Amino acid sequence: MTPTDDKALAHIHLLTERYPVLECCKESILRAYRLMEQSYLSQHKLLVAGNGGSAADSEHIVGELMKGFKLPRPIDGELSKACQDIDMQMGTTIAEHLQGALPAIALTGHPGLSTAYMNDCVPELVFAQQMLGFGQAGDTFLAISTSGNSKNILYAAVVAKAKGVKIIGLTGSRDSKLAALADVCIQVPETETYKVQELHLPVYHCLCLMLEDRFFGEK
């Protein structure tokens, strides 16, 4: 167990104190965190997708990672200086207000591309097309599906696996095709869609808190 794991486990412990029903997910949450941590350590990114409420969750996750969540995230001093060297006034504003980011893309967030693809091609491949374009070996794909059997998510997962992108599933408790494809699957202990979604939020908040602590917390 490393100091990094100790800090991550502290977040998981707080999560399960607040949501005891998630005790069964502790190991899979830690394994998912480790995949995301390794991806960021190797200068890669997170791709996220889901449908309906899970599409909103995808955007929510990206928002927590691409800007400050709980901790201050001052940007790199060299970048600040480079911006100020280009333009002192604008560079100073940038240095004072930009926040450190963990690169993340929601595949749900490109309506022009998505609607064009769904109109012109095969609608169920809409996320797979973006995985083809964005995904690189070393990235991580957080695939959110309450059933674990959403076809557009599964097609994207197949492309991700073929490209060497690690897959984290976030589903309900039932076994599913996504659970079988994923490197790690966090299966929250509910089956009804809205109840599954209610547990997804604290899980992904916990993951975002762990990542922020790892990359922007006290060393």
Coordinates of N, CA and C in Angstrom, one line a residue:
M1 N 0.9 -1.2 0.0 CA 0.0 0.0 0.0 C 0.9 1.2 0.0
T2 N 0.7 2.1 -0.9 CA 1.5 3.4 -1.1 C 0.8 4.5 -0.4
P3 N 1.5 5.6 -0.1 CA 0.9 6.8 0.5 C -0.3 7.3 -0.4
T4 N -0.1 7.2 -1.8 CA -1.2 7.6 -2.7 C -2.4 6.8 -2.4
D5 N -2.2 5.4 -2.3 CA -3.4 4.6 -2.0 C -4.0 4.9 -0.7
D6 N -3.2 5.3 0.3 CA -3.7 5.6 1.6 C -4.7 6.9 1.5
K7 N -4.2 7.9 0.7 CA -5.1 9.0 0.6 C -6.3 8.7 -0.2
A8 N -6.2 7.8 -1.2 CA -7.4 7.4 -2.0 C -8.3 6.7 -1.1
L9 N -7.8 5.8 -0.3 CA -8.7 5.0 0.6 C -9.4 5.9 1.6
A10 N -8.8 7.0 2.0 CA -9.4 7.9 2.9 C -10.7 8.5 2.3
H11 N -10.6 8.8 1.0 CA -11.8 9.3 0.3 C -12.9 8.2 0.2
I12 N -12.5 7.0 -0.1 CA -13.4 5.9 -0.2 C -14.1 5.6 1.1
H13 N -13.3 5.7 2.2 CA -13.8 5.5 3.5 C -14.9 6.6 3.9
L14 N -14.6 7.8 3.5 CA -15.6 8.9 3.7 C -16.9 8.6 2.9
L15 N -16.7 8.2 1.6 CA -17.8 7.8 0.8 C -18.7 6.8 1.4
T16 N -18.1 5.7 1.9 CA -18.9 4.6 2.4 C -19.5 4.9 3.8
E17 N -18.9 5.9 4.5 CA -19.5 6.4 5.8 C -20.8 7.1 5.4
R18 N -20.8 7.9 4.4 CA -22.0 8.6 4.0 C -23.0 7.8 3.2
Y19 N -22.5 6.8 2.5 CA -23.3 5.9 1.7 C -22.9 4.5 2.0
P20 N -23.4 3.9 3.1 CA -23.0 2.6 3.5 C -23.3 1.5 2.4
V21 N -24.3 1.7 1.6 CA -24.7 0.8 0.6 C -23.6 0.6 -0.4
L22 N -22.7 1.5 -0.5 CA -21.6 1.4 -1.5 C -20.4 0.6 -1.0
E23 N -20.5 0.1 0.2 CA -19.4 -0.7 0.8 C -18.9 -1.8 -0.2
C24 N -19.8 -2.4 -0.9 CA -19.5 -3.5 -1.8 C -18.7 -3.0 -3.0
C25 N -18.6 -1.7 -3.3 CA -18.0 -1.1 -4.4 C -16.5 -0.6 -4.1
K26 N -16.1 -0.7 -2.9 CA -14.8 -0.1 -2.5 C -13.7 -0.6 -3.4
E27 N -13.6 -1.9 -3.6 CA -12.4 -2.4 -4.3 C -12.5 -1.9 -5.8
S28 N -13.6 -2.0 -6.4 CA -13.7 -1.6 -7.8 C -13.5 -0.1 -8.0
I29 N -13.9 0.7 -7.0 CA -13.6 2.2 -7.1 C -12.1 2.4 -7.0
L30 N -11.5 1.7 -6.1 CA -10.0 1.9 -6.0 C -9.3 1.5 -7.3
R31 N -9.7 0.4 -7.8 CA -9.1 -0.1 -9.1 C -9.4 0.9 -10.2
A32 N -10.6 1.4 -10.3 CA -10.9 2.4 -11.3 C -10.0 3.7 -11.1
Y33 N -9.9 4.1 -9.9 CA -9.0 5.3 -9.6 C -7.6 5.0 -10.1
R34 N -7.1 3.8 -9.8 CA -5.7 3.5 -10.2 C -5.5 3.6 -11.8
L35 N -6.5 3.1 -12.5 CA -6.5 3.2 -14.0 C -6.4 4.7 -14.4
M36 N -7.3 5.5 -13.8 CA -7.3 6.9 -14.2 C -6.1 7.6 -13.8
E37 N -5.6 7.3 -12.6 CA -4.3 7.9 -12.1 C -3.2 7.6 -13.1
Q38 N -3.1 6.3 -13.5 CA -2.0 5.9 -14.4 C -2.1 6.6 -15.7
S39 N -3.3 6.7 -16.2 CA -3.6 7.4 -17.5 C -3.1 8.9 -17.4
Y40 N -3.4 9.6 -16.3 CA -3.0 10.9 -16.2 C -1.5 11.0 -16.0
L41 N -0.9 10.1 -15.2 CA 0.6 10.1 -15.0 C 1.3 10.0 -16.3
S42 N 0.7 9.3 -17.3 CA 1.4 9.0 -18.6 C 0.9 10.1 -19.6
Q43 N 0.4 11.2 -19.1 CA 0.0 12.3 -20.0 C -1.1 12.0 -21.0
H44 N -2.0 11.1 -20.5 CA -3.2 10.8 -21.4 C -4.4 11.4 -20.8
K45 N -5.6 11.0 -21.3 CA -6.8 11.7 -20.9 C -8.0 10.7 -20.6
L46 N -9.1 11.3 -20.2 CA -10.3 10.5 -19.9 C -11.3 10.9 -20.9
L47 N -12.0 9.8 -21.4 CA -13.1 10.0 -22.3 C -14.4 9.5 -21.5
V48 N -15.5 10.2 -21.6 CA -16.7 9.8 -20.8 C -17.9 9.8 -21.7
A49 N -18.8 8.8 -21.5 CA -20.0 8.9 -22.3 C -21.1 8.2 -21.5
G50 N -22.4 8.5 -21.8 CA -23.6 7.9 -21.3 C -24.8 8.5 -22.0
N51 N -25.9 8.0 -21.7 CA -27.2 8.4 -22.3 C -28.1 9.0 -21.3
G52 N -28.9 10.0 -21.7 CA -29.9 10.6 -20.8 C -29.3 11.2 -19.6
G53 N -29.7 10.7 -18.4 CA -29.1 11.2 -17.1 C -27.7 10.9 -17.1
S54 N -27.2 9.8 -17.7 CA -25.8 9.5 -17.7 C -25.0 10.4 -18.6
A55 N -25.7 10.9 -19.6 CA -25.0 11.9 -20.5 C -24.8 13.2 -19.7
A56 N -25.8 13.6 -18.8 CA -25.6 14.7 -17.9 C -24.4 14.4 -16.9
D57 N -24.4 13.2 -16.4 CA -23.3 12.8 -15.5 C -22.0 12.9 -16.2
S58 N -21.9 12.6 -17.5 CA -20.6 12.7 -18.3 C -20.1 14.1 -18.3
E59 N -21.0 15.0 -18.6 CA -20.7 16.5 -18.6 C -20.3 16.9 -17.2
H60 N -21.0 16.5 -16.2 CA -20.7 16.8 -14.8 C -19.3 16.4 -14.4
I61 N -18.9 15.2 -14.8 CA -17.6 14.6 -14.5 C -16.5 15.5 -15.1
V62 N -16.7 15.8 -16.4 CA -15.7 16.6 -17.1 C -15.5 18.0 -16.4
G63 N -16.7 18.5 -16.0 CA -16.6 19.8 -15.3 C -15.8 19.8 -14.0
E64 N -15.9 18.6 -13.3 CA -15.1 18.5 -12.0 C -13.6 18.3 -12.3
L65 N -13.3 17.7 -13.4 CA -11.9 17.4 -13.7 C -11.1 18.5 -14.5
M66 N -11.9 19.3 -15.3 CA -11.2 20.3 -16.1 C -11.0 21.6 -15.5
K67 N -11.6 21.8 -14.3 CA -11.4 23.0 -13.5 C -11.3 22.6 -12.0
G68 N -11.1 23.6 -11.1 CA -11.1 23.3 -9.7 C -12.4 22.7 -9.2
F69 N -12.3 21.7 -8.4 CA -13.4 21.0 -7.8 C -13.5 21.5 -6.3
K70 N -12.6 21.0 -5.5 CA -12.5 21.4 -4.1 C -11.3 22.1 -3.7
L71 N -10.2 21.8 -4.4 CA -8.9 22.4 -4.0 C -8.5 23.5 -5.0
P72 N -7.6 24.4 -4.6 CA -7.1 25.4 -5.5 C -6.1 24.7 -6.5
R73 N -6.1 25.1 -7.7 CA -5.3 24.5 -8.7 C -4.5 25.6 -9.5
P74 N -3.5 26.2 -8.9 CA -2.7 27.2 -9.6 C -2.0 26.6 -10.8
I75 N -1.9 27.3 -11.9 CA -1.3 26.8 -13.1 C 0.2 26.8 -13.0
D76 N 0.9 26.0 -13.8 CA 2.3 25.9 -13.8 C 3.0 27.3 -13.9
G77 N 4.0 27.5 -13.1 CA 4.7 28.8 -13.1 C 5.4 29.1 -14.4
E78 N 5.9 28.1 -15.1 CA 6.5 28.3 -16.4 C 5.5 28.8 -17.5
L79 N 4.3 28.2 -17.4 CA 3.2 28.6 -18.3 C 2.8 30.0 -18.0
S80 N 2.7 30.3 -16.7 CA 2.3 31.7 -16.3 C 3.3 32.7 -16.9
K81 N 4.6 32.4 -16.7 CA 5.6 33.3 -17.2 C 5.6 33.4 -18.7
A82 N 5.4 32.3 -19.4 CA 5.3 32.3 -20.9 C 4.1 33.2 -21.4
C83 N 3.0 33.1 -20.7 CA 1.9 33.9 -21.1 C 2.1 35.4 -20.8
Q84 N 2.8 35.7 -19.7 CA 3.1 37.1 -19.4 C 4.2 37.7 -20.3
D85 N 5.1 36.8 -20.8 CA 6.1 37.3 -21.8 C 5.4 37.6 -23.1
I86 N 4.3 37.0 -23.4 CA 3.6 37.3 -24.7 C 2.8 38.6 -24.5
D87 N 2.1 38.7 -23.4 CA 1.3 39.9 -23.1 C 1.2 40.0 -21.6
M88 N 1.8 41.0 -21.0 CA 1.8 41.1 -19.5 C 0.5 41.2 -18.9
Q89 N -0.4 42.1 -19.5 CA -1.7 42.3 -18.9 C -2.6 41.0 -19.0
M90 N -2.7 40.4 -20.2 CA -3.5 39.2 -20.3 C -2.8 38.0 -19.6
G91 N -1.5 38.0 -19.7 CA -0.8 36.9 -19.1 C -1.0 36.9 -17.6
T92 N -1.0 38.1 -16.9 CA -1.2 38.2 -15.5 C -2.6 37.7 -15.1
T93 N -3.6 38.1 -16.0 CA -5.0 37.6 -15.7 C -5.1 36.1 -15.8
I94 N -4.4 35.5 -16.9 CA -4.4 34.1 -17.0 C -3.7 33.4 -15.8
A95 N -2.6 33.9 -15.4 CA -1.9 33.3 -14.2 C -2.7 33.4 -13.0
E96 N -3.5 34.4 -12.8 CA -4.3 34.6 -11.6 C -5.6 33.8 -11.6
H97 N -6.1 33.5 -12.8 CA -7.5 32.9 -12.8 C -7.6 31.5 -13.4
L98 N -6.7 31.2 -14.3 CA -6.9 29.8 -14.9 C -6.6 28.8 -13.8
Q99 N -7.2 27.6 -13.9 CA -7.1 26.5 -12.9 C -6.5 25.3 -13.6
G100 N -5.7 24.6 -12.9 CA -5.1 23.3 -13.4 C -6.2 22.4 -13.9
A101 N -5.9 21.7 -15.0 CA -7.0 20.8 -15.5 C -6.4 19.4 -15.7
L102 N -7.3 18.4 -15.5 CA -7.1 17.0 -15.8 C -7.9 16.8 -17.1
P103 N -7.2 16.5 -18.2 CA -7.9 16.5 -19.5 C -9.0 15.4 -19.6
A104 N -10.2 15.9 -19.9 CA -11.3 15.0 -20.0 C -12.3 15.5 -21.1
I105 N -12.8 14.6 -21.9 CA -13.8 14.9 -22.9 C -15.0 14.1 -22.8
A106 N -16.2 14.8 -22.8 CA -17.5 14.1 -22.8 C -17.9 13.8 -24.3
L107 N -18.0 12.6 -24.6 CA -18.4 12.3 -26.0 C -19.9 12.7 -26.3
T108 N -20.6 13.1 -25.3 CA -21.9 13.6 -25.4 C -22.0 15.1 -25.8
G109 N -20.9 15.8 -25.8 CA -20.8 17.2 -25.9 C -20.6 17.8 -27.2
H110 N -20.8 17.1 -28.3 CA -20.5 17.6 -29.7 C -21.8 17.5 -30.5
P111 N -22.8 18.3 -30.3 CA -24.1 18.1 -31.0 C -24.0 18.2 -32.5
G112 N -23.1 19.1 -33.0 CA -23.0 19.2 -34.5 C -22.5 17.9 -35.1
L113 N -21.4 17.4 -34.5 CA -20.8 16.1 -35.0 C -21.8 14.9 -34.8
S114 N -22.4 14.9 -33.6 CA -23.3 13.8 -33.2 C -24.5 13.7 -34.1
T115 N -25.1 14.8 -34.3 CA -26.3 14.8 -35.2 C -26.0 14.6 -36.6
A116 N -24.9 15.1 -37.1 CA -24.5 14.8 -38.5 C -24.2 13.3 -38.6
Y117 N -23.5 12.7 -37.7 CA -23.2 11.3 -37.8 C -24.4 10.4 -37.7
M118 N -25.3 10.7 -36.7 CA -26.5 9.9 -36.6 C -27.5 10.1 -37.8
N119 N -27.4 11.2 -38.4 CA -28.3 11.4 -39.6 C -27.7 10.7 -40.8
D120 N -26.4 10.7 -41.0 CA -25.7 10.3 -42.2 C -25.3 8.8 -42.1
C121 N -25.1 8.3 -40.9 CA -24.5 7.0 -40.7 C -25.3 6.1 -39.9
V122 N -24.7 5.4 -38.9 CA -25.4 4.4 -38.1 C -25.5 5.1 -36.7
P123 N -26.7 5.5 -36.2 CA -26.8 6.2 -35.0 C -26.2 5.5 -33.8
E124 N -26.2 4.2 -33.7 CA -25.7 3.5 -32.5 C -24.2 3.6 -32.5
L125 N -23.5 4.0 -33.5 CA -22.1 4.1 -33.5 C -21.6 5.5 -33.2
V126 N -22.4 6.4 -32.7 CA -22.1 7.8 -32.6 C -20.9 8.0 -31.6
F127 N -20.9 7.2 -30.5 CA -19.8 7.3 -29.6 C -18.6 6.6 -30.1
A128 N -18.8 5.5 -30.8 CA -17.7 4.7 -31.4 C -16.9 5.6 -32.4
Q129 N -17.6 6.4 -33.2 CA -16.9 7.3 -34.1 C -16.0 8.3 -33.4
Q130 N -16.5 8.8 -32.3 CA -15.7 9.7 -31.5 C -14.5 9.0 -30.8
M131 N -14.8 7.8 -30.4 CA -13.7 7.0 -29.8 C -12.6 6.8 -30.8
L132 N -13.0 6.5 -32.1 CA -12.0 6.4 -33.1 C -11.2 7.6 -33.3
G133 N -11.8 8.8 -33.2 CA -11.1 10.0 -33.5 C -10.3 10.5 -32.3
F134 N -10.8 10.3 -31.1 CA -10.2 10.9 -29.9 C -9.3 9.8 -29.2
G135 N -9.7 8.6 -29.2 CA -9.1 7.6 -28.3 C -7.6 7.2 -28.7
Q136 N -6.8 7.1 -27.7 CA -5.4 6.7 -27.9 C -5.0 5.7 -26.9
A137 N -4.1 4.8 -27.2 CA -3.6 3.8 -26.2 C -3.1 4.6 -25.0
G138 N -3.5 4.2 -23.9 CA -3.1 4.9 -22.6 C -4.2 5.8 -22.1
D139 N -5.2 6.1 -22.9 CA -6.4 6.9 -22.4 C -7.3 5.9 -21.6
T140 N -8.2 6.5 -20.9 CA -9.2 5.7 -20.2 C -10.6 6.2 -20.6
F141 N -11.5 5.2 -20.8 CA -12.9 5.4 -21.2 C -13.8 5.1 -20.0
L142 N -14.5 6.1 -19.4 CA -15.5 5.9 -18.4 C -16.8 5.8 -19.0
A143 N -17.3 4.5 -19.1 CA -18.5 4.2 -19.8 C -19.7 4.1 -18.8
I144 N -20.7 4.9 -18.9 CA -21.7 5.0 -17.9 C -23.0 4.4 -18.6
S145 N -23.5 3.4 -18.0 CA -24.8 2.8 -18.4 C -25.5 2.1 -17.3
T146 N -26.7 2.5 -16.9 CA -27.4 2.0 -15.8 C -27.6 0.5 -16.0
S147 N -27.9 0.1 -17.2 CA -28.1 -1.3 -17.5 C -26.9 -2.1 -17.8
G148 N -25.9 -1.4 -18.3 CA -24.6 -2.0 -18.8 C -24.8 -2.6 -20.2
N149 N -25.9 -2.3 -20.8 CA -26.1 -2.9 -22.2 C -26.5 -1.9 -23.2
S150 N -26.2 -0.6 -23.0 CA -26.6 0.4 -23.9 C -25.7 0.2 -25.2
K151 N -26.4 0.1 -26.3 CA -25.6 -0.3 -27.5 C -24.6 0.7 -27.9
N152 N -24.9 2.0 -27.9 CA -23.9 3.0 -28.3 C -22.7 3.0 -27.4
I153 N -22.9 2.7 -26.1 CA -21.8 2.6 -25.2 C -20.9 1.3 -25.5
L154 N -21.6 0.2 -25.8 CA -20.9 -1.0 -26.1 C -20.1 -0.9 -27.3
Y155 N -20.6 -0.3 -28.4 CA -19.8 -0.1 -29.6 C -18.6 0.7 -29.3
A156 N -18.7 1.8 -28.5 CA -17.6 2.6 -28.2 C -16.6 1.8 -27.4
A157 N -17.0 0.9 -26.5 CA -16.1 0.1 -25.7 C -15.3 -0.8 -26.5
V158 N -16.0 -1.4 -27.5 CA -15.2 -2.3 -28.4 C -14.1 -1.6 -29.2
V159 N -14.4 -0.4 -29.7 CA -13.4 0.4 -30.3 C -12.3 0.8 -29.4
A160 N -12.7 1.2 -28.1 CA -11.7 1.5 -27.1 C -10.8 0.4 -26.8
K161 N -11.3 -0.8 -26.7 CA -10.5 -2.0 -26.4 C -9.5 -2.3 -27.5
A162 N -10.0 -2.1 -28.7 CA -9.2 -2.4 -29.9 C -8.1 -1.4 -30.0
K163 N -8.3 -0.2 -29.5 CA -7.2 0.9 -29.6 C -6.3 0.9 -28.4
G164 N -6.5 0.0 -27.4 CA -5.7 0.0 -26.2 C -6.1 1.1 -25.2
V165 N -7.4 1.5 -25.2 CA -7.9 2.4 -24.2 C -8.5 1.6 -23.1
K166 N -8.1 1.9 -21.9 CA -8.7 1.2 -20.7 C -10.1 1.5 -20.5
I167 N -10.9 0.6 -20.0 CA -12.4 0.8 -19.9 C -12.8 0.6 -18.5
I168 N -13.5 1.7 -17.9 CA -14.1 1.6 -16.6 C -15.6 1.6 -16.9
G169 N -16.3 0.6 -16.4 CA -17.8 0.6 -16.5 C -18.4 1.2 -15.2
L170 N -19.4 1.9 -15.4 CA -20.2 2.4 -14.2 C -21.6 2.0 -14.5
T171 N -22.1 1.0 -13.7 CA -23.4 0.4 -14.1 C -24.2 0.1 -12.8
G172 N -25.4 -0.5 -13.0 CA -26.1 -1.1 -11.8 C -25.6 -2.4 -11.5
S173 N -26.3 -3.1 -10.6 CA -25.8 -4.4 -10.0 C -25.8 -5.6 -11.0
R174 N -26.7 -5.5 -12.0 CA -26.8 -6.7 -12.8 C -25.5 -6.9 -13.7
D175 N -25.2 -8.2 -13.9 CA -24.1 -8.5 -14.9 C -24.5 -8.0 -16.2
S176 N -23.6 -7.6 -17.0 CA -23.9 -7.0 -18.3 C -22.8 -7.2 -19.3
K177 N -23.0 -6.8 -20.6 CA -22.0 -6.9 -21.6 C -20.9 -5.9 -21.3
L178 N -21.3 -4.7 -20.7 CA -20.2 -3.7 -20.4 C -19.3 -4.2 -19.3
A179 N -19.9 -4.9 -18.3 CA -19.1 -5.4 -17.2 C -18.1 -6.5 -17.8
A180 N -18.5 -7.2 -18.8 CA -17.6 -8.2 -19.4 C -16.5 -7.6 -20.2
L181 N -16.8 -6.4 -20.8 CA -15.8 -5.8 -21.7 C -14.8 -4.9 -20.9
A182 N -15.3 -4.4 -19.7 CA -14.5 -3.4 -19.0 C -13.3 -4.0 -18.3
D183 N -12.2 -3.2 -18.1 CA -11.1 -3.6 -17.3 C -11.5 -3.6 -15.8
V184 N -12.4 -2.6 -15.5 CA -13.0 -2.5 -14.1 C -14.4 -2.1 -14.3
C185 N -15.3 -2.7 -13.5 CA -16.7 -2.3 -13.6 C -17.2 -2.0 -12.2
I186 N -17.6 -0.8 -11.9 CA -18.2 -0.4 -10.6 C -19.7 -0.6 -10.8
Q187 N -20.2 -1.7 -10.1 CA -21.6 -2.1 -10.2 C -22.3 -1.7 -8.9
V188 N -23.0 -0.5 -8.9 CA -23.6 0.0 -7.7 C -24.8 -0.9 -7.4
P189 N -25.2 -1.1 -6.1 CA -26.2 -2.1 -5.7 C -27.6 -1.7 -5.9
E190 N -28.0 -1.3 -7.1 CA -29.4 -1.0 -7.4 C -29.6 -1.5 -8.9
T191 N -30.9 -1.7 -9.2 CA -31.2 -2.1 -10.6 C -32.2 -1.1 -11.3
E192 N -33.0 -0.4 -10.5 CA -33.9 0.6 -11.1 C -33.1 1.8 -11.6
T193 N -33.4 2.3 -12.8 CA -32.6 3.4 -13.4 C -32.3 4.6 -12.5
Y194 N -33.3 5.2 -11.9 CA -33.1 6.4 -11.2 C -32.3 6.1 -9.9
K195 N -32.5 4.9 -9.3 CA -31.8 4.6 -8.1 C -30.3 4.3 -8.4
V196 N -30.1 3.7 -9.6 CA -28.7 3.5 -10.0 C -28.0 4.9 -10.2
Q197 N -28.7 5.8 -10.8 CA -28.1 7.1 -11.1 C -27.9 7.9 -9.8
E198 N -28.7 7.7 -8.8 CA -28.5 8.3 -7.5 C -27.2 7.9 -6.8
L199 N -26.8 6.7 -7.1 CA -25.6 6.2 -6.5 C -24.4 6.4 -7.4
H200 N -24.6 6.6 -8.7 CA -23.5 7.0 -9.5 C -22.8 8.3 -9.2
L201 N -23.6 9.3 -8.8 CA -23.1 10.6 -8.5 C -22.1 10.6 -7.4
P202 N -22.4 10.0 -6.2 CA -21.3 10.0 -5.2 C -20.1 9.2 -5.5
V203 N -20.3 8.2 -6.4 CA -19.1 7.4 -6.8 C -18.2 8.2 -7.7
Y204 N -18.8 8.9 -8.7 CA -17.9 9.7 -9.5 C -17.3 10.9 -8.8
H205 N -18.1 11.5 -7.9 CA -17.5 12.6 -7.1 C -16.3 12.1 -6.3
C206 N -16.4 10.9 -5.8 CA -15.3 10.3 -5.0 C -14.1 10.2 -5.9
L207 N -14.3 9.6 -7.1 CA -13.2 9.5 -8.1 C -12.5 10.8 -8.4
C208 N -13.4 11.8 -8.6 CA -12.8 13.2 -9.0 C -12.1 13.8 -7.8
L209 N -12.6 13.6 -6.6 CA -11.9 14.0 -5.4 C -10.5 13.4 -5.2
M210 N -10.5 12.0 -5.5 CA -9.2 11.3 -5.3 C -8.2 11.8 -6.4
L211 N -8.7 12.0 -7.6 CA -7.7 12.5 -8.6 C -7.3 13.9 -8.4
E212 N -8.2 14.8 -7.9 CA -7.7 16.1 -7.6 C -6.7 16.1 -6.5
D213 N -7.0 15.3 -5.4 CA -6.0 15.2 -4.3 C -4.7 14.7 -4.8
R214 N -4.7 13.8 -5.7 CA -3.4 13.2 -6.2 C -2.6 14.2 -7.0
F215 N -3.3 15.0 -7.8 CA -2.5 15.8 -8.7 C -2.4 17.3 -8.3
F216 N -3.3 17.7 -7.4 CA -3.2 19.1 -7.0 C -3.2 19.3 -5.5
G217 N -3.2 18.2 -4.7 CA -3.1 18.2 -3.3 C -1.7 18.4 -2.7
E218 N -1.6 18.4 -1.5 CA -0.3 18.6 -0.8 C 0.6 17.4 -1.1
K219 N 1.8 17.6 -1.5 CA 2.7 16.5 -1.9 C 3.4 16.0 -0.6

